[in-house]
Amino acid sequence: MHMNSITIKRVESNADLKRFINFHYDLYAGNDYDAPTLFSDDYRTLRKDKNAAFEFCEAEYFMAFRDGKVVGRVAAIINHKANRRWETKAVRFGWLDFVDDLKVSRALFAAVENYGKSKGMTEMIGPLGFTDFDPEGMLIEGFDKMGTMATIYNHPYYPKHLEQLGGFEKDNDYVEYFVTVPQGIPERMQRLSEMVMKRYNLRVRSMTRREITKEGMGQRVFQLINDTFKDLYGFSELTQKQIDQYVKMYLPHADLNIIPVIEDMSGDAPKLVGVGITIPSLTNALRKCRRGRMLPFGWWHVLRAMKGKGTNVVDLEMVGILPEYRNKGLNVLIFYHLIPHYNRMGLEYAESQVEMEGNSQVRNMWDNFEHVQHKRRRCYKKKLN
């Protein structure tokens, strides 16, 4: 397909896929705020033979070329499970990057649109990945704030392009917070936590490595995430194959002190009812990985960061509480457990991940802390004619 000297090429080979991934590093070289993803993470996610989400997703990837040079890229994804769950016929766009030229962005969206229509889709939504574990939402506020590993950083001209191209409207906004970690557990939080634990017979603790690998705790954590987020925008429940993949991918290297679980001790056996997943910020370490590569020295920076070295910021990836235990103050238990560990590790600030602007329950959580809303990102939708 040609469009005023812009050529769109579908990714067809392994070499194409590597070029597709590498374009982001070229476009953001020298940028002060981008947290580049690890090449190996993107490669594993986008490979159709490696990502368990392809059990229920299909996708094509497109690159835009001008004079033989890559000037843009986009992934077109159809998540059949999410479409059934939400009764939509949506093609998602993700891994979107382009130079500041309307001809390029127009050609990329035309490729997604044509792909979607060829599969019977009636709307285009994004930026979204295969599942909620992929980055989502286009940054529309907070361009002068450091990106995080779990989110997308994009140039300020991206949302302007969508406005100029027309047909795109807001589908959902996410907000992110920058939170100051208190020194010591605030007295009110201490009292409330002890009251909640006593009233509902709960305990909060760290998991052990053995529980995760040998006793199925990692599986239970991700099953809990399924049960917690099943009614959230665009969520598609994780399959067993995905759960296996995430347990292997995320938990072996994590500092388990800062991934607390909450258990209900009322029955014969402890019942897992809540989890908080947090990791020290990897942004500085990722910026030292040349073009997202762990070799030759990137691995050293990333492993140090996982232990909280070289950063004073922690990323709050997610807090999951079973629906029937919400409104009981369980969120406060997560931070009752975390604050002493953060203090010991020298983590002074916490960065929340994307939260839907309408999710007042989660947003109210930050009222216990000094905080500022510092980023906003948007998912767009467009009807396909």
mmCIF file of C-alpha atoms in Angstrom, residues 180-312:
data_model
loop_
_atom_site.group_PDB
_atom_site.id
_atom_site.type_symbol
_atom_site.label_atom_id
_atom_site.label_comp_id
_atom_site.label_asym_id
_atom_site.label_seq_id
_atom_site.Cartn_x
_atom_site.Cartn_y
_atom_site.Cartn_z
ATOM 1 C CA THR A 180 5.342 10.176 49.106
ATOM 2 C CA VAL A 181 6.197 7.167 51.287
ATOM 3 C CA PRO A 182 5.890 8.143 54.972
ATOM 4 C CA GLN A 183 8.684 7.389 57.438
ATOM 5 C CA GLY A 184 7.080 4.754 59.645
ATOM 6 C CA ILE A 185 3.456 3.610 59.569
ATOM 7 C CA PRO A 186 1.163 6.594 60.291
ATOM 8 C CA GLU A 187 -0.644 6.135 63.611
ATOM 9 C CA ARG A 188 -4.118 6.219 62.032
ATOM 10 C CA MET A 189 -3.110 3.518 59.531
ATOM 11 C CA GLN A 190 -1.649 1.370 62.305
ATOM 12 C CA ARG A 191 -4.900 1.554 64.322
ATOM 13 C CA LEU A 192 -7.115 0.926 61.292
ATOM 14 C CA SER A 193 -5.012 -2.032 60.086
ATOM 15 C CA GLU A 194 -5.057 -3.739 63.465
ATOM 16 C CA MET A 195 -8.819 -3.205 63.734
ATOM 17 C CA VAL A 196 -9.478 -4.595 60.222
ATOM 18 C CA MET A 197 -7.290 -7.669 60.851
ATOM 19 C CA LYS A 198 -9.039 -8.400 64.131
ATOM 20 C CA ARG A 199 -12.579 -7.778 62.875
ATOM 21 C CA TYR A 200 -12.292 -9.989 59.750
ATOM 22 C CA ASN A 201 -9.717 -12.486 61.045
ATOM 23 C CA LEU A 202 -7.118 -11.532 58.414
ATOM 24 C CA ARG A 203 -3.352 -11.613 58.196
ATOM 25 C CA VAL A 204 -0.965 -9.874 55.785
ATOM 26 C CA ARG A 205 2.423 -11.370 55.020
ATOM 27 C CA SER A 206 5.140 -12.015 52.433
ATOM 28 C CA MET A 207 5.100 -15.204 50.383
ATOM 29 C CA THR A 208 8.070 -17.564 50.330
ATOM 30 C CA ARG A 209 9.892 -18.612 47.174
ATOM 31 C CA ARG A 210 8.980 -22.241 47.922
ATOM 32 C CA GLU A 211 5.248 -21.427 48.137
ATOM 33 C CA ILE A 212 5.405 -19.864 44.692
ATOM 34 C CA THR A 213 7.407 -22.539 42.923
ATOM 35 C CA LYS A 214 6.401 -25.726 44.770
ATOM 36 C CA GLU A 215 3.070 -25.054 46.475
ATOM 37 C CA GLY A 216 1.036 -23.264 43.771
ATOM 38 C CA MET A 217 0.860 -19.837 45.454
ATOM 39 C CA GLY A 218 1.934 -18.076 42.236
ATOM 40 C CA GLN A 219 -0.999 -19.732 40.439
ATOM 41 C CA ARG A 220 -3.410 -18.621 43.172
ATOM 42 C CA VAL A 221 -2.137 -15.028 43.009
ATOM 43 C CA PHE A 222 -2.877 -14.761 39.278
ATOM 44 C CA GLN A 223 -6.240 -16.508 39.693
ATOM 45 C CA LEU A 224 -7.045 -13.846 42.311
ATOM 46 C CA ILE A 225 -6.085 -11.166 39.752
ATOM 47 C CA ASN A 226 -8.558 -12.754 37.310
ATOM 48 C CA ASP A 227 -11.334 -12.665 39.930
ATOM 49 C CA THR A 228 -10.471 -9.092 40.934
ATOM 50 C CA PHE A 229 -10.255 -7.423 37.534
ATOM 51 C CA LYS A 230 -12.793 -9.388 35.488
ATOM 52 C CA ASP A 231 -15.237 -6.449 35.341
ATOM 53 C CA LEU A 232 -12.660 -3.784 34.457
ATOM 54 C CA TYR A 233 -12.565 -2.044 31.068
ATOM 55 C CA GLY A 234 -11.275 -4.302 28.303
ATOM 56 C CA PHE A 235 -10.004 -7.015 30.666
ATOM 57 C CA SER A 236 -9.823 -10.562 29.353
ATOM 58 C CA GLU A 237 -9.327 -13.272 31.944
ATOM 59 C CA LEU A 238 -5.947 -14.977 31.942
ATOM 60 C CA THR A 239 -5.877 -18.539 30.672
ATOM 61 C CA GLN A 240 -3.988 -21.286 32.481
ATOM 62 C CA LYS A 241 -1.223 -21.032 29.874
ATOM 63 C CA GLN A 242 -0.907 -17.292 30.478
ATOM 64 C CA ILE A 243 -0.874 -17.764 34.252
ATOM 65 C CA ASP A 244 1.962 -20.299 33.880
ATOM 66 C CA GLN A 245 3.815 -17.800 31.695
ATOM 67 C CA TYR A 246 3.402 -14.877 34.117
ATOM 68 C CA VAL A 247 4.348 -16.927 37.191
ATOM 69 C CA LYS A 248 7.581 -17.886 35.430
ATOM 70 C CA MET A 249 8.182 -14.377 34.073
ATOM 71 C CA TYR A 250 7.446 -12.103 37.047
ATOM 72 C CA LEU A 251 7.819 -13.934 40.346
ATOM 73 C CA PRO A 252 11.230 -15.697 40.324
ATOM 74 C CA HIS A 253 13.277 -12.462 40.452
ATOM 75 C CA ALA A 254 10.896 -10.280 42.454
ATOM 76 C CA ASP A 255 11.588 -9.121 46.026
ATOM 77 C CA LEU A 256 8.812 -11.031 47.811
ATOM 78 C CA ASN A 257 8.955 -8.698 50.844
ATOM 79 C CA ILE A 258 7.207 -6.064 48.747
ATOM 80 C CA ILE A 259 4.572 -8.381 47.227
ATOM 81 C CA PRO A 260 2.288 -8.904 50.255
ATOM 82 C CA VAL A 261 -0.712 -11.244 50.327
ATOM 83 C CA ILE A 262 -3.778 -10.965 52.571
ATOM 84 C CA GLU A 263 -5.351 -14.159 53.865
ATOM 85 C CA ASP A 264 -8.662 -14.832 55.597
ATOM 86 C CA MET A 265 -7.905 -17.143 58.532
ATOM 87 C CA SER A 266 -11.548 -17.917 59.423
ATOM 88 C CA GLY A 267 -11.817 -21.305 57.669
ATOM 89 C CA ASP A 268 -9.948 -24.586 57.959
ATOM 90 C CA ALA A 269 -7.185 -23.305 55.659
ATOM 91 C CA PRO A 270 -6.012 -19.726 54.928
ATOM 92 C CA LYS A 271 -7.936 -18.222 51.996
ATOM 93 C CA LEU A 272 -6.097 -15.816 49.679
ATOM 94 C CA VAL A 273 -8.235 -12.649 49.421
ATOM 95 C CA GLY A 274 -5.810 -9.882 48.424
ATOM 96 C CA VAL A 275 -2.412 -9.166 46.893
ATOM 97 C CA GLY A 276 -0.219 -6.120 46.285
ATOM 98 C CA ILE A 277 2.386 -6.355 43.536
ATOM 99 C CA THR A 278 5.133 -3.726 43.759
ATOM 100 C CA ILE A 279 8.694 -3.532 42.405
ATOM 101 C CA PRO A 280 11.466 -0.946 42.776
ATOM 102 C CA SER A 281 11.443 1.350 39.725
ATOM 103 C CA LEU A 282 13.468 -0.119 36.879
ATOM 104 C CA THR A 283 13.366 3.081 34.789
ATOM 105 C CA ASN A 284 16.958 4.185 35.507
ATOM 106 C CA ALA A 285 18.236 0.650 34.920
ATOM 107 C CA LEU A 286 16.331 0.298 31.641
ATOM 108 C CA ARG A 287 17.785 3.583 30.431
ATOM 109 C CA LYS A 288 21.237 2.045 30.905
ATOM 110 C CA CYS A 289 20.339 -1.028 28.801
ATOM 111 C CA ARG A 290 21.599 -0.148 25.350
ATOM 112 C CA ARG A 291 18.616 -0.406 22.968
ATOM 113 C CA GLY A 292 16.729 -2.515 25.509
ATOM 114 C CA ARG A 293 19.390 -5.242 25.638
ATOM 115 C CA MET A 294 20.393 -6.989 28.861
ATOM 116 C CA LEU A 295 23.867 -7.681 27.414
ATOM 117 C CA PRO A 296 26.651 -6.824 27.891
ATOM 118 C CA PHE A 297 25.985 -4.845 31.123
ATOM 119 C CA GLY A 298 22.228 -4.191 31.212
ATOM 120 C CA TRP A 299 21.507 -7.267 33.352
ATOM 121 C CA TRP A 300 23.694 -5.853 36.151
ATOM 122 C CA HIS A 301 21.722 -2.588 36.314
ATOM 123 C CA VAL A 302 18.343 -4.406 36.184
ATOM 124 C CA LEU A 303 19.239 -6.928 38.916
ATOM 125 C CA ARG A 304 20.533 -4.121 41.172
ATOM 126 C CA ALA A 305 17.306 -2.173 40.594
ATOM 127 C CA MET A 306 15.165 -5.231 41.469
ATOM 128 C CA LYS A 307 16.845 -5.122 44.894
ATOM 129 C CA GLY A 308 16.070 -1.407 45.238
ATOM 130 C CA LYS A 309 19.612 -0.211 44.489
ATOM 131 C CA GLY A 310 20.057 2.944 42.416
ATOM 132 C CA THR A 311 16.470 4.175 42.854
ATOM 133 C CA ASN A 312 14.352 5.772 45.574
#
